[in-house]
CSV table of C-alpha atoms in Angstrom, one decimal:
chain,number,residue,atom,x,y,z
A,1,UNK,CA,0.0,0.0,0.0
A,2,UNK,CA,1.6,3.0,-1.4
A,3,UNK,CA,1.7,6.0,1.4
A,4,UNK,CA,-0.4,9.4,0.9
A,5,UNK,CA,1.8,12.3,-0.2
A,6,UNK,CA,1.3,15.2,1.4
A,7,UNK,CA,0.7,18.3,-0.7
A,8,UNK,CA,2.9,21.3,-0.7
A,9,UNK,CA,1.8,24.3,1.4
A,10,UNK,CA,0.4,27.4,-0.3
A,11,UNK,CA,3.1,30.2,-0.8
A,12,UNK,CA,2.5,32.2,2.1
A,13,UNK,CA,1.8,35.4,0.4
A,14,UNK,CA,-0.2,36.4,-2.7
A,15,UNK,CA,2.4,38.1,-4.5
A,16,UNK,CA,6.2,37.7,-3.4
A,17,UNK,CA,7.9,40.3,-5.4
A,18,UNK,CA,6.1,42.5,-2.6
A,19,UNK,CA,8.6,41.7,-0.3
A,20,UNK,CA,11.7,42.4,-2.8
A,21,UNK,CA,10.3,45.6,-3.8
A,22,UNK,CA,10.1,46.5,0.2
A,23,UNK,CA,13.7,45.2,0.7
A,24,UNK,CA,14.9,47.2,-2.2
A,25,UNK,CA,13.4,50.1,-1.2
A,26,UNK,CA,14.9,50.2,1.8
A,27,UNK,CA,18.2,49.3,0.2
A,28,UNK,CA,18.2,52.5,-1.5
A,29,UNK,CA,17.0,54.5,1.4
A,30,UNK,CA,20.8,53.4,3.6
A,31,UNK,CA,22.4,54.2,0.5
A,32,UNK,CA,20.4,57.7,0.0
A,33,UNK,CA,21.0,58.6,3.9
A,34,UNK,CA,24.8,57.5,3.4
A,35,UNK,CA,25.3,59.7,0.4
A,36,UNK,CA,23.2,62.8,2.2
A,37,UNK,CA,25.4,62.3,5.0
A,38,UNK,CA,28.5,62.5,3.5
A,39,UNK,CA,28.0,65.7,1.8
A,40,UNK,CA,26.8,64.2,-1.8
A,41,UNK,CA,23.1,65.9,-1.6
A,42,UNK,CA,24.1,69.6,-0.5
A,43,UNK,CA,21.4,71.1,-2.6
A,44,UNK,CA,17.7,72.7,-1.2
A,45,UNK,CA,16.1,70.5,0.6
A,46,UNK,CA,18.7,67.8,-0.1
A,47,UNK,CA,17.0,66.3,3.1
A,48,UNK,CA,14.0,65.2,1.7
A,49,UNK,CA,16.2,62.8,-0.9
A,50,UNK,CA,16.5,59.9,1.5
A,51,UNK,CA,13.0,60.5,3.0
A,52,UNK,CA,11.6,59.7,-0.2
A,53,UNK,CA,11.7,56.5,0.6
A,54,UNK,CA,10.0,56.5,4.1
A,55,UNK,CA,6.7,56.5,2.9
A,56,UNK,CA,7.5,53.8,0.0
A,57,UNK,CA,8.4,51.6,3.5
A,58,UNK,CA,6.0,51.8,5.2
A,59,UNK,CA,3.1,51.8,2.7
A,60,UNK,CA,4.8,48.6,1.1
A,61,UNK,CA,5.3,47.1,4.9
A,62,UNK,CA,1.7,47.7,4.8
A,63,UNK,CA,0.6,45.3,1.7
A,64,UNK,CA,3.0,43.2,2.8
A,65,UNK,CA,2.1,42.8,6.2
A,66,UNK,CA,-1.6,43.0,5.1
A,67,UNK,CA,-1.2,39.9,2.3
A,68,UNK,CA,-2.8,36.7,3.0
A,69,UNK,CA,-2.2,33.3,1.4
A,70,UNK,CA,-3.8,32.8,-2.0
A,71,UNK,CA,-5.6,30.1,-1.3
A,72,UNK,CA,-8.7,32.2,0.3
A,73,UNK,CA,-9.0,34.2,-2.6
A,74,UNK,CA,-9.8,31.2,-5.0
A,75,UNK,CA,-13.5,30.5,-4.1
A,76,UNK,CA,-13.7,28.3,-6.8
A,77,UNK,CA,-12.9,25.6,-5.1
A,78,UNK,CA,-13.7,25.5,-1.8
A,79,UNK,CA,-10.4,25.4,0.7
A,80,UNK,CA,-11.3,25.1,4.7
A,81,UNK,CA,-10.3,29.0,6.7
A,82,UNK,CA,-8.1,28.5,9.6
A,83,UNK,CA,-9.9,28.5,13.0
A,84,UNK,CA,-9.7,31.0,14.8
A,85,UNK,CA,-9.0,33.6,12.3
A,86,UNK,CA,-9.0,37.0,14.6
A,87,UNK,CA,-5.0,37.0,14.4
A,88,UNK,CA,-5.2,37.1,10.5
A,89,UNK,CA,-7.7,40.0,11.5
A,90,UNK,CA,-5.6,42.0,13.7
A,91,UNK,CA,-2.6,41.6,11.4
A,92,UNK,CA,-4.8,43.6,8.5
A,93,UNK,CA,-5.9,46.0,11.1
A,94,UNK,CA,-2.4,47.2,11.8
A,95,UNK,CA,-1.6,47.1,7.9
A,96,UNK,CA,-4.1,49.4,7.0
A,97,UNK,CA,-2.7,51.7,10.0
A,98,UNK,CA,0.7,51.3,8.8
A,99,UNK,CA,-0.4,51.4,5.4
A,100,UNK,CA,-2.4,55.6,5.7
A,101,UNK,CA,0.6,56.2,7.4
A,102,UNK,CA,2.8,55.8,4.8
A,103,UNK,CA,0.5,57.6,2.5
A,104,UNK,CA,-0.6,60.6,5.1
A,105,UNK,CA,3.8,61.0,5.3
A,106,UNK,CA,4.4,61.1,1.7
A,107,UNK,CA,2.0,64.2,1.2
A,108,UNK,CA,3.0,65.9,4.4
A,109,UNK,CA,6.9,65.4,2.8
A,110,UNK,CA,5.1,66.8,-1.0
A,111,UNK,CA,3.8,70.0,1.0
A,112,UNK,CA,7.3,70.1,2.0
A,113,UNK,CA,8.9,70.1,-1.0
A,114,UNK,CA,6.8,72.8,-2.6
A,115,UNK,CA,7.1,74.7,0.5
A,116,UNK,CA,10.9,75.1,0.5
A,117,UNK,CA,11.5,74.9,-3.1
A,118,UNK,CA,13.2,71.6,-3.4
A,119,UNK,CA,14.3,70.0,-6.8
A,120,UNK,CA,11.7,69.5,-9.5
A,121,UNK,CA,12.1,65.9,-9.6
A,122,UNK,CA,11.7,65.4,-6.5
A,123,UNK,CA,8.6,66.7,-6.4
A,124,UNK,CA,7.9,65.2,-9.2
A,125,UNK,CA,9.2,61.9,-7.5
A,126,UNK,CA,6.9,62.3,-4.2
A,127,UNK,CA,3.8,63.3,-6.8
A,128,UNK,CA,4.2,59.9,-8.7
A,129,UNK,CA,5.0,57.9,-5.3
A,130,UNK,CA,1.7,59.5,-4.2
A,131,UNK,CA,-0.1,58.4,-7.5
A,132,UNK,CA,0.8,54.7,-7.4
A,133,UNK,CA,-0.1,54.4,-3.6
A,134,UNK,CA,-3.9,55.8,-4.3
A,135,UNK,CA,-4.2,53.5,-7.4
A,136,UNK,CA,-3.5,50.7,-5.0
A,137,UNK,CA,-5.6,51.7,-2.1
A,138,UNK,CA,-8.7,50.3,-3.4
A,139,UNK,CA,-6.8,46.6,-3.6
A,140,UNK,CA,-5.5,46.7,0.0
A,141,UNK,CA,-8.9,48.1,1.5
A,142,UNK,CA,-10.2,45.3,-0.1
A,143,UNK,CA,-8.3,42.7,1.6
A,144,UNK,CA,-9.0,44.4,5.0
A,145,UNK,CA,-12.6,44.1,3.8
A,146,UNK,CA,-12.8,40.7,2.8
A,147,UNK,CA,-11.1,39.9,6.3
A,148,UNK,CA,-13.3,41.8,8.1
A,149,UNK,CA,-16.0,39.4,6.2
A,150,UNK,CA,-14.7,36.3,8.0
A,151,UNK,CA,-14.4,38.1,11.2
A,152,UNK,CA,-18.0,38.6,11.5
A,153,UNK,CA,-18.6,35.3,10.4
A,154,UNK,CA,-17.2,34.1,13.2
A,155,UNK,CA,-17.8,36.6,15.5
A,156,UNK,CA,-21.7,35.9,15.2
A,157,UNK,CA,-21.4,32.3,15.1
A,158,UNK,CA,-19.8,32.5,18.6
A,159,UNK,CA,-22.7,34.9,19.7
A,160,UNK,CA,-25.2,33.1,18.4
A,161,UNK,CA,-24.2,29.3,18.4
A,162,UNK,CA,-26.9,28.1,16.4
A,163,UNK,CA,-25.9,30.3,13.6
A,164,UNK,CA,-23.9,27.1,12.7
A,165,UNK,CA,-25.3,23.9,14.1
A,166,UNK,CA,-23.2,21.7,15.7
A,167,UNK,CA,-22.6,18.8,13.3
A,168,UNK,CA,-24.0,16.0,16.0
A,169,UNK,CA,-27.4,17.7,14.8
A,170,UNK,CA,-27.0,16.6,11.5
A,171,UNK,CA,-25.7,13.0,12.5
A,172,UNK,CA,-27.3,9.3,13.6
A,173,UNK,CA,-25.2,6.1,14.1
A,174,UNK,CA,-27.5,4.3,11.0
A,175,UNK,CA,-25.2,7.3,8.8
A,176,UNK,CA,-22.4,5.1,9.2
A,177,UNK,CA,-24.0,1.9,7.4
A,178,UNK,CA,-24.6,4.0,4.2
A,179,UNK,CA,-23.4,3.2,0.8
A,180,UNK,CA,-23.4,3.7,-2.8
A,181,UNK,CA,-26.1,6.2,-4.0
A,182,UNK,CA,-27.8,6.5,-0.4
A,183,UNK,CA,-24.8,7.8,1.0
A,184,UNK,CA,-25.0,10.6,-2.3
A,185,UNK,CA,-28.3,11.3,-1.0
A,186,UNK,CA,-27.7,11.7,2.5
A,187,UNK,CA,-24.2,13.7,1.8
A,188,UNK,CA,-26.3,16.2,-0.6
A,189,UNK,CA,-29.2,16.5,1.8
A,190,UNK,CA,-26.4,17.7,4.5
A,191,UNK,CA,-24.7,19.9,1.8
A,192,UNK,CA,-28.2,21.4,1.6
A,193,UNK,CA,-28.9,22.2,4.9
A,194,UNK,CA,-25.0,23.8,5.8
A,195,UNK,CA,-26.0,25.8,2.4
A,196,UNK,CA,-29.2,27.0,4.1
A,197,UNK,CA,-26.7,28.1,7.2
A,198,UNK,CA,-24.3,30.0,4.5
A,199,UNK,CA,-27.3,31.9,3.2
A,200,UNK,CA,-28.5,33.2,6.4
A,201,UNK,CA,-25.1,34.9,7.2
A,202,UNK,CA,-25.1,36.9,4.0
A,203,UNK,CA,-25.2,40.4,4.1
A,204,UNK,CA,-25.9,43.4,1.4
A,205,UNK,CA,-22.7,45.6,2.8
A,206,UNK,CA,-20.3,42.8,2.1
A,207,UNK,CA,-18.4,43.9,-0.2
A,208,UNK,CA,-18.3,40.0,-2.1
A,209,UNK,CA,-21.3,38.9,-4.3
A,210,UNK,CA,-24.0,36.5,-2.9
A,211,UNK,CA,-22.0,33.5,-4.1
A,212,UNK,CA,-18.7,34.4,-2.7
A,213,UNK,CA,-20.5,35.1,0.4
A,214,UNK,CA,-22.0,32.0,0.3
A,215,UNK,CA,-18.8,29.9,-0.4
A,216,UNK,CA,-16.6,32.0,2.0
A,217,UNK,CA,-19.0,31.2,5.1
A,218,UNK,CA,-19.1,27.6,3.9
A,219,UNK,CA,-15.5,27.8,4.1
A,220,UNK,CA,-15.6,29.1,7.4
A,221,UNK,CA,-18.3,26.3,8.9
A,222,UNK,CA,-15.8,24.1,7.0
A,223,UNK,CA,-12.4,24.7,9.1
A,224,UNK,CA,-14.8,24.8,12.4
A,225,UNK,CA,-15.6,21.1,11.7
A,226,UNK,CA,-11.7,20.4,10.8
A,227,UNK,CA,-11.0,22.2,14.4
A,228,UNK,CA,-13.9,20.4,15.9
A,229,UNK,CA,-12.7,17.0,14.1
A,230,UNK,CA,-9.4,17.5,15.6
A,231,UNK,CA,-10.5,18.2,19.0
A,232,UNK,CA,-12.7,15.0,18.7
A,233,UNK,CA,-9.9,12.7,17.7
A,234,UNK,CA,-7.8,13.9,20.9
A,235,UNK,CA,-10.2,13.2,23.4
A,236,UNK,CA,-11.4,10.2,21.6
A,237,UNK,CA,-15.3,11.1,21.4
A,238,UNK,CA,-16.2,8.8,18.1
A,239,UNK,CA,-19.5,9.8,17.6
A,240,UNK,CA,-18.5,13.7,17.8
A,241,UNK,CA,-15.6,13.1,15.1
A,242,UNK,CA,-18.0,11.5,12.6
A,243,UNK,CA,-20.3,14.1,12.8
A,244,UNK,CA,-17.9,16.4,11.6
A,245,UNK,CA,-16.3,14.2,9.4
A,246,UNK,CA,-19.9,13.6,7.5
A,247,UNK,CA,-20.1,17.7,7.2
A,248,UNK,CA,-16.5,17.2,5.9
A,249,UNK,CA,-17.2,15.0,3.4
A,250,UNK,CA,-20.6,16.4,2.3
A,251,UNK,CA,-18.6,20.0,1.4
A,252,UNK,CA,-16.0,17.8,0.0
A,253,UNK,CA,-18.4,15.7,-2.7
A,254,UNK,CA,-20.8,18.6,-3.3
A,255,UNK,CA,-18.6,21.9,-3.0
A,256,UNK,CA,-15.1,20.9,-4.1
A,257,UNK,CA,-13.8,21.0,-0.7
A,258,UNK,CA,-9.5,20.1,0.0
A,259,UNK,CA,-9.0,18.3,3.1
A,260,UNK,CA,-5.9,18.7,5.0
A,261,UNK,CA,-3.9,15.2,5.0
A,262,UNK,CA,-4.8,14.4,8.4
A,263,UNK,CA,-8.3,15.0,8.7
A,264,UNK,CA,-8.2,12.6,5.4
A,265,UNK,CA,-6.7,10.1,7.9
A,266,UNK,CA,-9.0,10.7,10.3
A,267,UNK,CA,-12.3,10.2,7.6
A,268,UNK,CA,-10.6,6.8,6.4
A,269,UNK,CA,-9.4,5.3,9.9
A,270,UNK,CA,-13.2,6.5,11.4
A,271,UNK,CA,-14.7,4.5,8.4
A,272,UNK,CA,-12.9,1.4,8.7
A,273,UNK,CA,-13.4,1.5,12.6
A,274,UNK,CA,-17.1,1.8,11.3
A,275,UNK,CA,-16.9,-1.0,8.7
């Protein structure tokens, strides 16, 4: 029996030239301060030369710091969120800080270039620094947004518990004896009913479609029964684990869903302790 390979992890950020643009930037800033420092910028406002690069920083710490993993942007197929997800939603929270700050710096530092005269291109320089960094604002408000999605999914599921049901509602030991086209039945009824819980969580002021919405909270109830799975298998309550395996493998057959490895090892040794 061959063993299972396990697939490679998502690349941990959406795009990773992000972080080579931020390292270069700040690579020129040293050399920009060295060069001021030594007397090679004596010129008006030669100052404002290596600050150029201050707000490029911090705006580009920002997206960086802001980025999350590719994976949750492909709703296509259906890929299980991480429970709990607040630290995810505090990391966008301080990007989007960091990220106005950088921008709110580089047009203080533009006022100040008018204001004493400094080089033409440098203004010119902070001007098209300023350009770029409102053409991507509406892309990085975005990702805070579509966090800020998944944080009230889960924030009202904890408020209101039977915003998801607990998958041992959905379950009954005569589950485990199904087969063949009853088991399809059964599997699409549940993907029915934790469709009917997606729906009720969507909201007009998201700023995703109804689908998205749909397939995002499905996502979400998805890495709760993963967690809850887990939890299961540790302090060995069967019955509990294949509940949450069924809710598993209805999302899987009907929605596309990727199991982790071992919550695959989980479904296949609860079935064969079930055989």
């Amino acid at each position: 029996m061959s063993a299972e390979v396990e697939p490679k992890p998502d690349p941990i950020h959406i795009t990773p030239w992000k972080k080579a643009m931020l390292l270069a930037v700040a690579a020129l800033f040293g050399g920009t301060l060295f060069e001021y420092y030594r007397g090679g910028i004596n010129e008006t406002g030669g100052w404002l030369w290596p600050m150029l690069f201050l707000p490029l920083i911090l705006y580009l710490l920002g997206i960086v710091y802001g980025d999350v993993p590719a994976r949750y942007y492909d709703l296509k197929v259906l890929k299980p969120f991480p429970v709990p997800f607040a630290r995810q939603f505090d990391r966008c929270v301080l990007a989007i800080i960091v990220l106005f700050t950088g921008l709110f710096l580089n047009i203080l530092l533009l006022a100040v270039t008018l204001i004493v005269g400094a080089k033409l291109l440098l203004t010119i320089f902070y001007l098209l620094y300023m350009v770029l960094m409102l053409a991507e604002l509406p892309n990085s408000l975005r990702i805070f947004r579509f966090i800020q999605h998944v944080n009230t999914v889960q924030y009202v599921s904890v408020i209101h518990p039977d915003t998801f049901k607990q998958a041992i509602a959905y379950y009954t030991p005569e589950q485990d004896q199904l087969s063949g086209e009853e088991l399809k039945k059964h599997l699409f009824d549940l993907y029915l009913n934790l469709t009917d819980e997606a729906e009720k969580l969507v909201v007009e002021a998201s700023p995703l479609t109804r689908d998205q919405q749909i397939a995002l909270n499905l996502a979400v109830r998805a890495g709760e029964a993963i967690r809850r799975s887990r939890i299961a298998s540790q302090s060995g309550e069967a019955e509990r684990l294949r509940a949450n395996l069924f809710v598993l493998e209805a999302l899987e057959k009907n929605s596309g869903l990727q199991l982790p490895l071992d919550i695959r090892q989980l479904r296949n040794k609860a079935k064969g302790l079930a055989a």
